[in-house]
Every structure is written in structure tokens, then in C-alpha cells.
Coordinates of C-alpha atoms and ligand atoms in Angstrom, one line a residue:
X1189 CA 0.0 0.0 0.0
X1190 CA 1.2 3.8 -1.0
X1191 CA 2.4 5.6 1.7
X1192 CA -0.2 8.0 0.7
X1193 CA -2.9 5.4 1.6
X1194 CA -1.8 5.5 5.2
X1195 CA -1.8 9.3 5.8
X1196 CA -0.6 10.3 9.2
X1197 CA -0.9 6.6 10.4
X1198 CA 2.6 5.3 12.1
X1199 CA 3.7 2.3 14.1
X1200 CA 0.7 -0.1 15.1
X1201 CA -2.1 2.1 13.7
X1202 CA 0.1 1.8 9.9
X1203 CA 1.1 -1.7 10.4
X1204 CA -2.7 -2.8 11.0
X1205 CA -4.1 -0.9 7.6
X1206 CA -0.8 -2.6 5.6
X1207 CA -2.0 -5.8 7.3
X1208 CA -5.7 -5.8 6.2
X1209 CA -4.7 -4.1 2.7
X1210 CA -6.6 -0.5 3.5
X1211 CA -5.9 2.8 3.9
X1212 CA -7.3 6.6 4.4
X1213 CA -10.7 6.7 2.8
X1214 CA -11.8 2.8 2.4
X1215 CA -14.9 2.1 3.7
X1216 CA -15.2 -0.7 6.2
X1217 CA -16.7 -3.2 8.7
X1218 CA -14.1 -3.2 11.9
X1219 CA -14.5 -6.5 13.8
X1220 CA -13.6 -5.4 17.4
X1221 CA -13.7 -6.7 21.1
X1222 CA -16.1 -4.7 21.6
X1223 CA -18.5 -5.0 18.4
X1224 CA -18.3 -4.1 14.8
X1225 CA -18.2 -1.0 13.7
X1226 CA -18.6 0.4 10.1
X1227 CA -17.0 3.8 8.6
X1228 CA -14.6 5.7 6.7
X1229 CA -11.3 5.4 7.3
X1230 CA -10.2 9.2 8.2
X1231 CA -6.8 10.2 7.4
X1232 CA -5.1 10.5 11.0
X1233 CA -3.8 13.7 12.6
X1234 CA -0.1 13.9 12.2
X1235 CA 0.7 14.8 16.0
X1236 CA -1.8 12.3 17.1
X1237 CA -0.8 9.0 19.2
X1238 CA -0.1 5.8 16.8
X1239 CA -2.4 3.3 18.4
X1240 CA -5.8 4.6 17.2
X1241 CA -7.8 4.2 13.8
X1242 CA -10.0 6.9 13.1
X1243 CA -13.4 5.9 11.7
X1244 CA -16.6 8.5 10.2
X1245 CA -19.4 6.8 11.0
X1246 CA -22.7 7.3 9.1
X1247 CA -24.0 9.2 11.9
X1248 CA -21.4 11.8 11.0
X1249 CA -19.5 11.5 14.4
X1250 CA -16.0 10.4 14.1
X1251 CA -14.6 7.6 16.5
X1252 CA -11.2 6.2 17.7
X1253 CA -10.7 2.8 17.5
X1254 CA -7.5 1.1 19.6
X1255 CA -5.7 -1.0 17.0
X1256 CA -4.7 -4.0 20.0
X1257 CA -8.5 -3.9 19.8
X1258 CA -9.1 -4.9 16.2
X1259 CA -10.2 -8.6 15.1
X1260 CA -10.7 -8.0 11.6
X1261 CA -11.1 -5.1 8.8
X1262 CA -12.9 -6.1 5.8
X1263 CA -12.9 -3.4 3.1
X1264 CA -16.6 -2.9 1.9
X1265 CA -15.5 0.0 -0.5
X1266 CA -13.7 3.6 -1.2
X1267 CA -15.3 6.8 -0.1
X1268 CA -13.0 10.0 -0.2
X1269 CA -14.6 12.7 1.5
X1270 CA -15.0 16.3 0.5
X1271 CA -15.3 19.5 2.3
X1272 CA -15.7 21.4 -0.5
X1273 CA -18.8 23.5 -0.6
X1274 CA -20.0 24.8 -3.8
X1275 CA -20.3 28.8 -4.0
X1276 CA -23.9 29.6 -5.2
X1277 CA -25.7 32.2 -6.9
X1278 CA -29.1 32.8 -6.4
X1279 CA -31.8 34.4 -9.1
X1280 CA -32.4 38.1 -7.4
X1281 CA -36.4 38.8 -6.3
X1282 CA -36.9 42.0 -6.3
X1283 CA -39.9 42.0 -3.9
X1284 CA -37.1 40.3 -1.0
X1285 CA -34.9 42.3 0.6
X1286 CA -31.4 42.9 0.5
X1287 CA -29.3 41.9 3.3
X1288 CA -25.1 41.8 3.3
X1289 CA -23.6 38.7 4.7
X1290 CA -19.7 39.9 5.7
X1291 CA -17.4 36.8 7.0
X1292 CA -14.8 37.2 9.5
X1293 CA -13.7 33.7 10.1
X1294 CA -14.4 31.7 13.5
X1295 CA -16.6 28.1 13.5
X1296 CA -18.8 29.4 11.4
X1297 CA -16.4 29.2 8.5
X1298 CA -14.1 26.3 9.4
X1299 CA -13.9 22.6 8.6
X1300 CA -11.9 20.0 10.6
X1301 CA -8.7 19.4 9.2
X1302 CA -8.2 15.9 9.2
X1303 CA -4.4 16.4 8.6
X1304 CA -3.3 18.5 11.8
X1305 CA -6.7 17.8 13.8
X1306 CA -7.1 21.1 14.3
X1307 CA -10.4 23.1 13.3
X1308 CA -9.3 25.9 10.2
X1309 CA -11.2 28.6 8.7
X1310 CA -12.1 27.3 5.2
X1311 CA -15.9 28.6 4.0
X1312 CA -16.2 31.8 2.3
X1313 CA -19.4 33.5 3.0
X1314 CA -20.8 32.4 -0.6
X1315 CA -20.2 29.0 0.3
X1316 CA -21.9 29.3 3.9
X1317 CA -24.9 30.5 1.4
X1318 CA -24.1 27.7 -0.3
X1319 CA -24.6 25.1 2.4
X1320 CA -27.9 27.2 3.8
X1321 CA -30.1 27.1 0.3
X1322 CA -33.1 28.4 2.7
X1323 CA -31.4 31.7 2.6
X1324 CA -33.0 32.3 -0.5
X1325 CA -36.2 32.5 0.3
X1326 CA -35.6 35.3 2.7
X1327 CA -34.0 37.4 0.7
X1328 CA -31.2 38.9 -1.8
X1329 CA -28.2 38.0 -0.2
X1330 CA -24.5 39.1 -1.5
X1331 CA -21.3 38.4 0.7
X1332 CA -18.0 39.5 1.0
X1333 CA -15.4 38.1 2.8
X1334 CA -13.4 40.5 4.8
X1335 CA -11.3 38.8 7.2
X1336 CA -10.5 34.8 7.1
X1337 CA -9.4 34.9 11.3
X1338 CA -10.1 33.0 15.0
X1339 CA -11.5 35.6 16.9
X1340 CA -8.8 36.2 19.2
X1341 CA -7.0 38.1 16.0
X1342 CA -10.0 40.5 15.4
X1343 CA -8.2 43.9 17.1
X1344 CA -8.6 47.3 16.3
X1345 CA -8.1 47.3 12.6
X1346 CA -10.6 44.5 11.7
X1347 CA -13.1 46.6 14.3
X1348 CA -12.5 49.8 12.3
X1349 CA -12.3 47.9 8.9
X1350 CA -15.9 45.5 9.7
X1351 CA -17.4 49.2 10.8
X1352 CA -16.6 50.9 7.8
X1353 CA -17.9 47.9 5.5
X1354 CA -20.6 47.6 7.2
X1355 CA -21.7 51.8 7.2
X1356 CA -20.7 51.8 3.7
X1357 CA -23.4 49.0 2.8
X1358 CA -25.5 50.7 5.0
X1359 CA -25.5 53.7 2.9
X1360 CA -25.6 51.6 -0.4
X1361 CA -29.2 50.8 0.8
X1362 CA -28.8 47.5 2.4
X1363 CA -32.4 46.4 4.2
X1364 CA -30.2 44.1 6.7
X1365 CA -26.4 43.2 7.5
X1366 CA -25.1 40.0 9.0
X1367 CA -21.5 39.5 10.5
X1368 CA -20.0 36.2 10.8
X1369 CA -17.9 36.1 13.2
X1370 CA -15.9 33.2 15.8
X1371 CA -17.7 33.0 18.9
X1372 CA -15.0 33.4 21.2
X1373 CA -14.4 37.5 21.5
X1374 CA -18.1 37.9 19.8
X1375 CA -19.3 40.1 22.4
X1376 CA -15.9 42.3 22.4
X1377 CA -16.9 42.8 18.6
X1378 CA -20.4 43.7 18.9
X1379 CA -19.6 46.2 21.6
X1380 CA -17.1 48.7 20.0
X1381 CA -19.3 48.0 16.6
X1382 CA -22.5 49.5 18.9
X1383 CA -20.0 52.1 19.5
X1384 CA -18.9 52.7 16.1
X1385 CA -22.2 52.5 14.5
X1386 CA -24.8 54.4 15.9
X1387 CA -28.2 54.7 15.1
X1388 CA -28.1 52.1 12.5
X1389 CA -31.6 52.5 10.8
X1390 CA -31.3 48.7 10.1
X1391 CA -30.4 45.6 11.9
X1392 CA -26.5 44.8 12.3
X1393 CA -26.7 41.0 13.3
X1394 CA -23.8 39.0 14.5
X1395 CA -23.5 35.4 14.2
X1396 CA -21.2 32.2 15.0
X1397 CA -21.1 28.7 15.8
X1398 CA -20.0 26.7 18.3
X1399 CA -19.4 23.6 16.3
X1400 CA -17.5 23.5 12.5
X1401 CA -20.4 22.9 10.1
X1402 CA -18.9 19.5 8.9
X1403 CA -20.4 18.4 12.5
X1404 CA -23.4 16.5 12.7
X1405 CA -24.4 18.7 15.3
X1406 CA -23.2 22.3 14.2
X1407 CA -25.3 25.1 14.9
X1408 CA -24.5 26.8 11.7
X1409 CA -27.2 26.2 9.7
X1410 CA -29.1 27.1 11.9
X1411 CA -27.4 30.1 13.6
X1412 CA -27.0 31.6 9.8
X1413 CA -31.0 31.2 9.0
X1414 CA -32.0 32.8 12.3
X1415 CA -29.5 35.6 11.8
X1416 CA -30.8 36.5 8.3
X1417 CA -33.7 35.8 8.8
X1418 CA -34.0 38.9 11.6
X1419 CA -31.5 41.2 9.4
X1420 CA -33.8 40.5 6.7
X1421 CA -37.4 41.0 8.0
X1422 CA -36.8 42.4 12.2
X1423 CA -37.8 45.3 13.1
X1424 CA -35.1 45.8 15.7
X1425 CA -32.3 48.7 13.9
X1426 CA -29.3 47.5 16.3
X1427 CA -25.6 46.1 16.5
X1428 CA -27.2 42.4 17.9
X1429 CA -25.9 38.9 18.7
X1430 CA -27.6 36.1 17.3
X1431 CA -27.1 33.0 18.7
X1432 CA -29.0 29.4 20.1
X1433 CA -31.7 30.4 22.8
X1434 CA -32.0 27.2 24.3
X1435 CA -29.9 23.8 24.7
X1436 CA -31.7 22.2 21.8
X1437 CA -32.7 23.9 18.3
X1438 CA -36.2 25.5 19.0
X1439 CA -35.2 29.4 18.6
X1440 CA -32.8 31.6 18.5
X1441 CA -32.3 34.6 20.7
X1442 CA -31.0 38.1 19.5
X1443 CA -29.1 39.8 22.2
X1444 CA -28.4 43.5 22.6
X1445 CA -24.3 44.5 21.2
X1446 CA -23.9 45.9 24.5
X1447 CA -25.3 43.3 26.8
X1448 CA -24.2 40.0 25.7
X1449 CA -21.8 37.5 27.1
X1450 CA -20.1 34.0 25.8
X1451 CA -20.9 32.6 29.0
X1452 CA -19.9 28.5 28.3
X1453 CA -16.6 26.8 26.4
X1454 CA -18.3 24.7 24.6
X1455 CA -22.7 24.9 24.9
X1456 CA -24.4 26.0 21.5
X1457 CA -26.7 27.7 23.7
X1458 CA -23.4 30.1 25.0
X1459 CA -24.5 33.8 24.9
X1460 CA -26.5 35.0 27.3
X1461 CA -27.9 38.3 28.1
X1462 CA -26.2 40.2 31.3
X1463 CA -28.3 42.9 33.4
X1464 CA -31.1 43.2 30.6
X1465 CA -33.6 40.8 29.1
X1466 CA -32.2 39.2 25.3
X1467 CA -34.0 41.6 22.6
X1468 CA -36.1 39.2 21.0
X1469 CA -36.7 35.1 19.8
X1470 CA -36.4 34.3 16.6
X1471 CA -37.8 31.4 14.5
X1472 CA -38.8 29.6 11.5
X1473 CA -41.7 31.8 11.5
X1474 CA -40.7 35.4 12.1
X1475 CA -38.9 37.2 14.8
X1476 CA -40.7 38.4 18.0
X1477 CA -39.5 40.8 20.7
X1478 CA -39.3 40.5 24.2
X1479 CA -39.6 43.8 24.8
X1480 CA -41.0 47.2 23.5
X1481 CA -37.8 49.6 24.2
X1482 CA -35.4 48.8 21.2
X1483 CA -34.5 50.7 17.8
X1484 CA -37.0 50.2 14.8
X1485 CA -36.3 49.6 11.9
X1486 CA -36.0 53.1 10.0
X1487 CA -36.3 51.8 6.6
X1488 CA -36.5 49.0 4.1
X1489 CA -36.0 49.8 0.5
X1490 CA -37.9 46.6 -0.6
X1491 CA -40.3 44.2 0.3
X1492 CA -44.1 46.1 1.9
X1493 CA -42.4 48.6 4.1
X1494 CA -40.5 50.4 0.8
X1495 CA -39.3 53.8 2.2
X1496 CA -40.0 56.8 0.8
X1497 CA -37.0 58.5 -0.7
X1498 CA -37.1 61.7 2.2
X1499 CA -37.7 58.8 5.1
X1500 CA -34.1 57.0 3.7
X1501 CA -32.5 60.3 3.9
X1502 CA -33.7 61.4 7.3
X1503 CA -32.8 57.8 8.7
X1504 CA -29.2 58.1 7.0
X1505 CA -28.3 61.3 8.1
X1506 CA -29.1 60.1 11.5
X1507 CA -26.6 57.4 11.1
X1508 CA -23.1 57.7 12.2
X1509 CA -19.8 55.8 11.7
X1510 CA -16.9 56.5 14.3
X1511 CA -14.9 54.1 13.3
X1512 CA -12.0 54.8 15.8
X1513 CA -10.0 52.6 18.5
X1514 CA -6.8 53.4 20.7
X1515 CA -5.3 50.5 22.0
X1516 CA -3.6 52.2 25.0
X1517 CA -6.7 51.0 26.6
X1518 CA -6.4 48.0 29.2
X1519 CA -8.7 45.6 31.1
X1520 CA -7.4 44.3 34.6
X1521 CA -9.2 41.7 36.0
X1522 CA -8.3 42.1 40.1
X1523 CA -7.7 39.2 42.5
X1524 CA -7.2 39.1 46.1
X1525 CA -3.2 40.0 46.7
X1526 CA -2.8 41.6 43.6
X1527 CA -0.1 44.4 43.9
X1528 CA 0.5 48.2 42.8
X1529 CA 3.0 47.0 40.3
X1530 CA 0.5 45.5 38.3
X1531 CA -1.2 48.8 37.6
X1532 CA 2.3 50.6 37.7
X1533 CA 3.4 48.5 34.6
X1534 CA 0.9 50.1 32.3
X1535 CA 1.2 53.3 33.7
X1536 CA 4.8 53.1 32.7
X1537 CA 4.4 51.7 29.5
X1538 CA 1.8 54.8 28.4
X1539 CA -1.6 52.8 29.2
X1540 CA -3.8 56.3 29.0
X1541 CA -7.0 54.5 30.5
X1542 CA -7.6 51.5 32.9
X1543 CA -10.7 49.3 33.5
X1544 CA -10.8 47.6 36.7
X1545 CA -13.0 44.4 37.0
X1546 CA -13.8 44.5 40.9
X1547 CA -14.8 42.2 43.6
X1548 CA -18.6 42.6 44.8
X1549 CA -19.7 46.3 44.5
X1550 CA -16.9 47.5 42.7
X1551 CA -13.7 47.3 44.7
X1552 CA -9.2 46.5 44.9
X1553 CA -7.6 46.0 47.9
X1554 CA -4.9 48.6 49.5
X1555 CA -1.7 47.8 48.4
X1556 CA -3.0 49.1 44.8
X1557 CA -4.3 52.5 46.3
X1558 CA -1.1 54.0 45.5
X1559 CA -0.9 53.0 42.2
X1560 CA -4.2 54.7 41.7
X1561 CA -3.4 57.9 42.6
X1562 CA 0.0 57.6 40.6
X1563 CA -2.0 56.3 37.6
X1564 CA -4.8 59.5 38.1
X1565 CA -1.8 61.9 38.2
X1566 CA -0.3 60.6 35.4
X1567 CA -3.5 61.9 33.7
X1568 CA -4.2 58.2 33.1
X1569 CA -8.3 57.7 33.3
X1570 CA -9.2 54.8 35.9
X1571 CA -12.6 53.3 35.8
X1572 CA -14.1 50.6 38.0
X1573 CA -16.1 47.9 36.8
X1574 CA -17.8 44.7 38.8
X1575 CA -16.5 41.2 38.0
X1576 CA -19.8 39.4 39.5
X1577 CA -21.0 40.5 35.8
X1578 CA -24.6 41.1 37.2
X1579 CA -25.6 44.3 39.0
X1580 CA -24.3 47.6 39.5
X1581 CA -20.8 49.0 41.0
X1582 CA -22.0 51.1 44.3
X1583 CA -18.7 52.6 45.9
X1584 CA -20.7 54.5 48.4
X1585 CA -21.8 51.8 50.3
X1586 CA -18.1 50.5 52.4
X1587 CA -15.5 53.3 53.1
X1588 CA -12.8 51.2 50.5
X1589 CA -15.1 51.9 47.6
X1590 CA -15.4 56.2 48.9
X1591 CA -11.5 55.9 49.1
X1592 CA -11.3 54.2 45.9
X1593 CA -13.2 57.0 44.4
X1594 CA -11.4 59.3 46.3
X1595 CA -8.0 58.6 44.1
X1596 CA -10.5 59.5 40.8
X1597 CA -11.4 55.4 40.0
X1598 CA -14.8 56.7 38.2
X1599 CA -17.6 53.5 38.8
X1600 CA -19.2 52.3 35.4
X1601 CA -23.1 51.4 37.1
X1602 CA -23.2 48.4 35.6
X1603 CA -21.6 48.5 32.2
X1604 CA -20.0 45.0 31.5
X1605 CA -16.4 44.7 32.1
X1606 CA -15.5 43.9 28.2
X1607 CA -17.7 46.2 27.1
X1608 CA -16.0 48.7 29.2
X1609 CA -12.9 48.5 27.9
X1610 CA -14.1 48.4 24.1
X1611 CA -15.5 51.9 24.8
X1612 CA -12.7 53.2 26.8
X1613 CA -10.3 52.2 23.4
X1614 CA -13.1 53.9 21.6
X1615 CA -13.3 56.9 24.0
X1616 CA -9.6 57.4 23.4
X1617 CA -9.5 57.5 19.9
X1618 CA -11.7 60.1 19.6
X1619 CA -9.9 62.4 22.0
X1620 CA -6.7 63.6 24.1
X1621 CA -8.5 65.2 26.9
X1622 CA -8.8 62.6 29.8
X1623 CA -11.8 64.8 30.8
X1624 CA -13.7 64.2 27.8
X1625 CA -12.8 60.7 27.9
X1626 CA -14.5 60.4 31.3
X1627 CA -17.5 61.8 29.7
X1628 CA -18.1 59.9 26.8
X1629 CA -17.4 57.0 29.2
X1630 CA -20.2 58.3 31.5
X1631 CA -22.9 59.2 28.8
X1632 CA -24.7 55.7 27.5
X1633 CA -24.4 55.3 23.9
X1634 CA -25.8 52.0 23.5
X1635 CA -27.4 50.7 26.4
X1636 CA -24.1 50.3 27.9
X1637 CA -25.5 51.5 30.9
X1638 CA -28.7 51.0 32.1
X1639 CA -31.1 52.4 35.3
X1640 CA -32.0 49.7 36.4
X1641 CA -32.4 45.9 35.8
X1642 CA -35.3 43.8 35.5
X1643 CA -36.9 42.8 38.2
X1644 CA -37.1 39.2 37.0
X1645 CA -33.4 39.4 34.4
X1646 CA -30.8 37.1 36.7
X1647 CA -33.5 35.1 38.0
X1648 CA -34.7 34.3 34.0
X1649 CA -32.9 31.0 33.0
X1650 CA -33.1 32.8 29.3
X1651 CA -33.7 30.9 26.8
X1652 CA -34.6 27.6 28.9
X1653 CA -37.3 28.8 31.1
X1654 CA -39.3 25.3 30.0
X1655 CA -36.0 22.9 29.9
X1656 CA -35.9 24.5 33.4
X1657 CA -39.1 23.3 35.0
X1658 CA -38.5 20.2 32.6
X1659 CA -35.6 19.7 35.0
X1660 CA -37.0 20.6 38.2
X1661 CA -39.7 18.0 37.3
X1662 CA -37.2 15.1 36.5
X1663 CA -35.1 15.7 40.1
X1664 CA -38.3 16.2 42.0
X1665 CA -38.1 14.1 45.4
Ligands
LIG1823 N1 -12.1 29.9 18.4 C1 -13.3 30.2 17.6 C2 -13.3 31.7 17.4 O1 -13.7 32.4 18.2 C3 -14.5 29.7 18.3 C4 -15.8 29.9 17.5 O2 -15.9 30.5 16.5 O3 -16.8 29.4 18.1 O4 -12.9 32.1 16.3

């Protein structure tokens, strides 16, 4: 057999497809001790251990075999697989309406590469259209690639770069724009985009997956329809996240830029909404909001709603793009014992503003105090933040938090930590005054900042309020 045949199989794992005459891509029937098992044979990663065979089953799901395991391997046939995806065009309706699909990278645009093992960004956005046909029924959709990257490489210039795109199709007329994007720093994009795009007379709708679409059980599909779906026909005119509501595939929740979380590794169900109630469900059957105080829609240029020509013009001149970010901008997450060197460091290295992530109400311990009050008269700008995520800072309430404030650490209410710092980087673009800085920090933009939270947000499981009782039914005593 080749040495092609065996790819990325060594030692036992080789030596038992050279005895049973297969290799990478035959499809067989593995006699085992512990039961047969039929599959592809999948090429094997090249770091991986030697004493495994890696089968594709016809559930989709891949499985490990140990080779000292193996009775018998008959070969049934050859299957090669392919993770190509055909880029489609669609015939334009001019009664749908037109929404933008821009990629980024993340899950939502990666395969599994059997070669390394490791998950790579491979789909362009036409051929994520490609693999969701359904998209066509909702509406015109064109894509554009503009960044092929895990998420922990978006930074400011593919925040100021999707911003621009995005205003610029905004102003082309788009009815609708969707963002793929990885999951991971999701949140930190759609905050500094609620920053950088405001008053959006149409909806900006991020979306990502939590498992590579050549998955069985990737949320892709499925994540991508709901998305445009809402960019297409919602009413809600925001920067959103669109993600899995519940555990299991029944809707889809759209989250507000500003209040949104990645909250699990590895649930598809991940986002969650933090100090607020999630914007609205969306479904098969249309998109309905959860509550009455959001953005509407200003205009759609087709489908029943068609604008008028002076209604487009008022909503566009409303619109604004400040696409700018200064990454002299920091996020420090305190602990118990941390020390003033900490803070010092950045101070040194020309940080010009500091987010703090608290304990409780919003507080650091002492031995930091006098890096504080170097840091405020360095003219760098200091906020506090509170790392229990939920609630509000309140500084008045224990003499630390007064004292804190005291060295000019300026509380945030209860703007999310991450979403903190995204403004503060886009506070400091826009100016060298540390006073204005403080202000724009101060002044909610996006619903950064809220007065108060609902009575009944960190008590709502959202998104599983009936898996919830489903539960509490099933461990009843
Ligand atoms: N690491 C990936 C990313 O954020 C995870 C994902 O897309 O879900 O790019």
C-alpha cells in the first residue's frame, strides 16, 4: 500500500491498515472486542498517538478505535470525502430584501482538518450560502469576505475595517447586514461595533457557531437562518448577537451589542444576556420581541415597508460611523493579593486608561491604592467595573469603595467589564483630553448603561425557562 494510503498513520495504527490491505478513505466493517463498527477510514492527525484508527461513522460522528482492539477489517468500498462547498448564486427577487452577509472567520467558517486535527477557517461566506439554500427565500443576499481569522485576532483594525464595510453598505441601501464572526471575542466585537455604528436605521446582526459545520451537530445552519432571517425582515435597527436560545434547536435569541456574554466553552446555547432581558426570539416563522424599548427599523428599500425616498434620507443622516479605536486601553481583572506593580506597569508603558474588574460592588484592595493615585496623576483615566457581571458597582456603600473614588477610579453602574474596555479604546480614539474621555465613558451610547435591571433578568434562566421546569420536574423528590 502507498504511503499516501496510510496518511498520518505510524507504528501499530500503519502496520494494521498494511495488514488488512486498507488505507485513508476505504470504507469498512471493523470487527472489534467490543462489536463491529462500520466507517470511513479518516486520514489520522499527524501529532496524534499511533495506536488509534479513526473511523466516520454514518452518523457523522468520528470515533477512535485502539488498534490492539481490532479482530478484523474487511474493506466494503472507497469513499473520499470532501469538504468542498460549492459557491452559489441565487436568481435576485426583487420583492425580498437585501441583506449583506460579511465573514470574518471563527466556526462558522471552518472545517476540521483531518491532517493536523485542528479546526481551520475554510468557507467563504458564498459558500456558507451555499450550504444554507433556505437563505434564498428570505432574501437577496451578496457576501463579502473581509477577514478569514479565529477571533482572538480580530483587534482594532478589523473593528474599524468591519465598521466601515458595514456603514458603507448601510448607505448603499442595504435592508439588513449579518457578520459572521468566531464565537470566542463575539461580544468584544459587537460592543465597540455599537459604539462605532450608531443609530443604525437597520439591523447589524452578528452570528457564529459553536461547532464546524462538517459536524453532525453544528449550529451553523441554523445560527445563519435565524440571523438573516432577523436582518432580513426584524424590526429591531441595532448592532445584535444572534445565537441558540435554548440547549436544543427551538429558537434563537437576539441579544443587545452591549449586553451580551459568551458565558460557556463549549454549549451552542453560549450567549447570554447580562443585566437586561435578550432583545427578541427568533424562529422559522418570524422574529418576535421580548420587549418594546429597542430601535426600529427606520427603513427597508424593498419588500411592503418600501421607504419613501425623504424617510431614507432622514434615517441616513441620523446614522453615524466612528470608526476609531486606541489600543492604550487595558482591562485588569483584580484578584485578592494583587499588587500596585500591576497597575504601575501600564502606567509606565503609556496605558492612557484602565478598566478595573472589581470584587462585589466594585472594589481592589490597598496595596493598589497608590498605584491609583500615581495612575490619576499621570492623567491616566481609571474606571471601575464589577467582576460578579450582574448588578451595579456602588462605591458609596463601604469606606474602600469612597476611598477608591477618592484617588479619581470613576464607577461604570453596571456596564459590563469587556464592554468597558471596548468603549474606553473607543473613547480614546476620539480624544486627548482625559476629561472628555471620562465623559463619553459616562454618557450611554448604546445601552451600555442602564437604570435599572429587570426585576425578573438574573432570575430568567433565558432561553430555557421550559427545559428549566422540565428539570425541576425530573429531580423532583
Ligand atoms: N475559536 C473560535 C473563534 O472564536 C471559536 C468559535 O468560532 O466558536 O474564532
Amino acid at each position: 500500500m502507498s504511503e499516501d494510503c496510510c496518511q498520518g498513520y505510524r507504528g501499530p495504527g500503519r502496520e494494521l491498515l498494511e495488514r488488512w490491505r486498507v488505507g485513508v478513505w476505504s470504507e469498512v466493517r471493523v470487527e472489534t472486542e467490543h462489536g463491529a463498527f462500520t466507517g470511513i477510514v479518516l486520514p489520522r492527525s499527524e501529532t496524534a498517538d499511533d495506536w488509534h484508527l479513526v473511523l466516520k461513522l454514518a452518523s457523522g460522528y468520528n470515533i477512535g478505535l485502539d488498534v490492539h482492539a481490532v479482530r478484523a477489517i474487511r474493506e466494503l468500498g472507497r469513499r473520499e470525502a470532501h469538504y468542498h462547498i460549492d459557491e452559489r448564486s441565487f436568481p435576485r427577487d426583487p420583492q425580498k430584501p437585501f441583506v449583506k452577509l460579511f465573514g470574518t472567520g471563527g466556526t462558522i467558517a471552518s472545517r476540521l482538518d483531518y491532517r493536523t486535527g485542528a479546526v481551520i477557517p475554510a468557507f467563504s461566506p458564498g459558500e456558507l450560502y451555499g450550504s444554507v439554500p433556505e437563505l434564498a427565500e428570505l432574501c437577496n443576499l451578496e457576501t463579502e469576505q473581509l477577514y478569514s481569522v479565529f477571533s482572538e485576532n480580530m483587534g482594532p483594525a478589523q473593528w474599524i475595517g468591519t465598521a466601515e464595510a458595514v456603514a458603507a453598505q448601510i448607505r448603499a441601501g442595504a435592508d439588513g447586514i449579518v457578520i459572521g464572526h468566531g464565537t470566542d471575542t463575539m461580544h468584544h466585537t459587537a460592543a465597540v461595533l455599537s459604539f462605532m455604528l450608531q443609530k443604525p436605521p437597520v439591523p447589524v446582526v452578528m452570528v457564529g457557531s459553536q461547532r464546524s459545520s462538517d459536524r453532525p451537530s453544528s449550529d451553523a445552519p441554523l445560527n445563519l437562518f435565524h440571523a438573516t432571517k432577523a436582518a432580513a425582515e426584524s424590526d429591531l435597527a441595532e448592532v445584535m448577537v444572534c445565537m441558540f436560545g435554548p440547549t436544543s434547536d427551538e429558537y434563537g435569541l437576539l441579544h443587545r451589542g452591549t449586553r451580551v456574554r459568551k458565558m460557556h466553552a463549549s454549549y451552542r446555547s453560549t450567549f447570554r444576556t447580562l443585566g437586561d432581558t435578550p432583545l427578541a426570539m427568533v424562529g422559522r416563522e418570524g422574529v418576535t420581541p421580548l420587549r418594546t424599548t429597542y430601535h426600529h427599523r427606520r427603513f427597508s428599500t424593498r419588500g411592503p415597508e418600501n421607504a419613501t425616498e425623504s424617510a431614507r434620507v432622514e434615517a441616513l443622516a441620523e446614522f453615524h460611523c466612528v470608526p476609531c479605536f486606541d489600543d492604550r486601553a487595558s482591562l485588569v481583572y483584580y484578584y485578592p493579593g494583587m499588587k500596585a506593580d500591576v497597575i504601575d506597569a501600564l502606567v509606565d508603558s503609556g496605558y492612557r486608561g484602565i478598566i478595573l474588574a472589581g470584587t462585589g460592588l466594585g472594589h481592589v484592595n490597598r496595596p493598589v491604592y497608590p498605584a491609583l493615585k500615581r495612575a490619576r496623576d499621570a492623567g491616566v483615566a481609571v474606571f471601575m467595573t464589577v467582576q460578579t457581571l450582574w448588578g451595579f458597582t456602588q462605591m458609596y456603600v463601604y469606606e474602600t469603595g469612597r476611598a477608591i473614588m477618592g484617588m479619581g477610579v470613576l464607577p461604570l453602574a453596571n456596564m459590563l467589564p469587556e464592554v468597558a474596555y471596548m468603549k474606553l479604546g473607543w473613547a480614546l480614539g476620539q480624544t486627548e483630553d482625559p476629561e472628555v474621555v471620562r465623559r463619553i465613558m459616562l454618557e450611554p451610547v448604546a445601552g451600555e448603561i442602564t437604570e435599572r435591571e429587570p426585576h425578573d433578568g438574573y432570575l430568567l434562566y433565558q432561553g430555557g425557562l421550559p427545559e428549566m421546569d422540565q428539570f425541576a420536574m425530573q429531580h423532583r423528590k
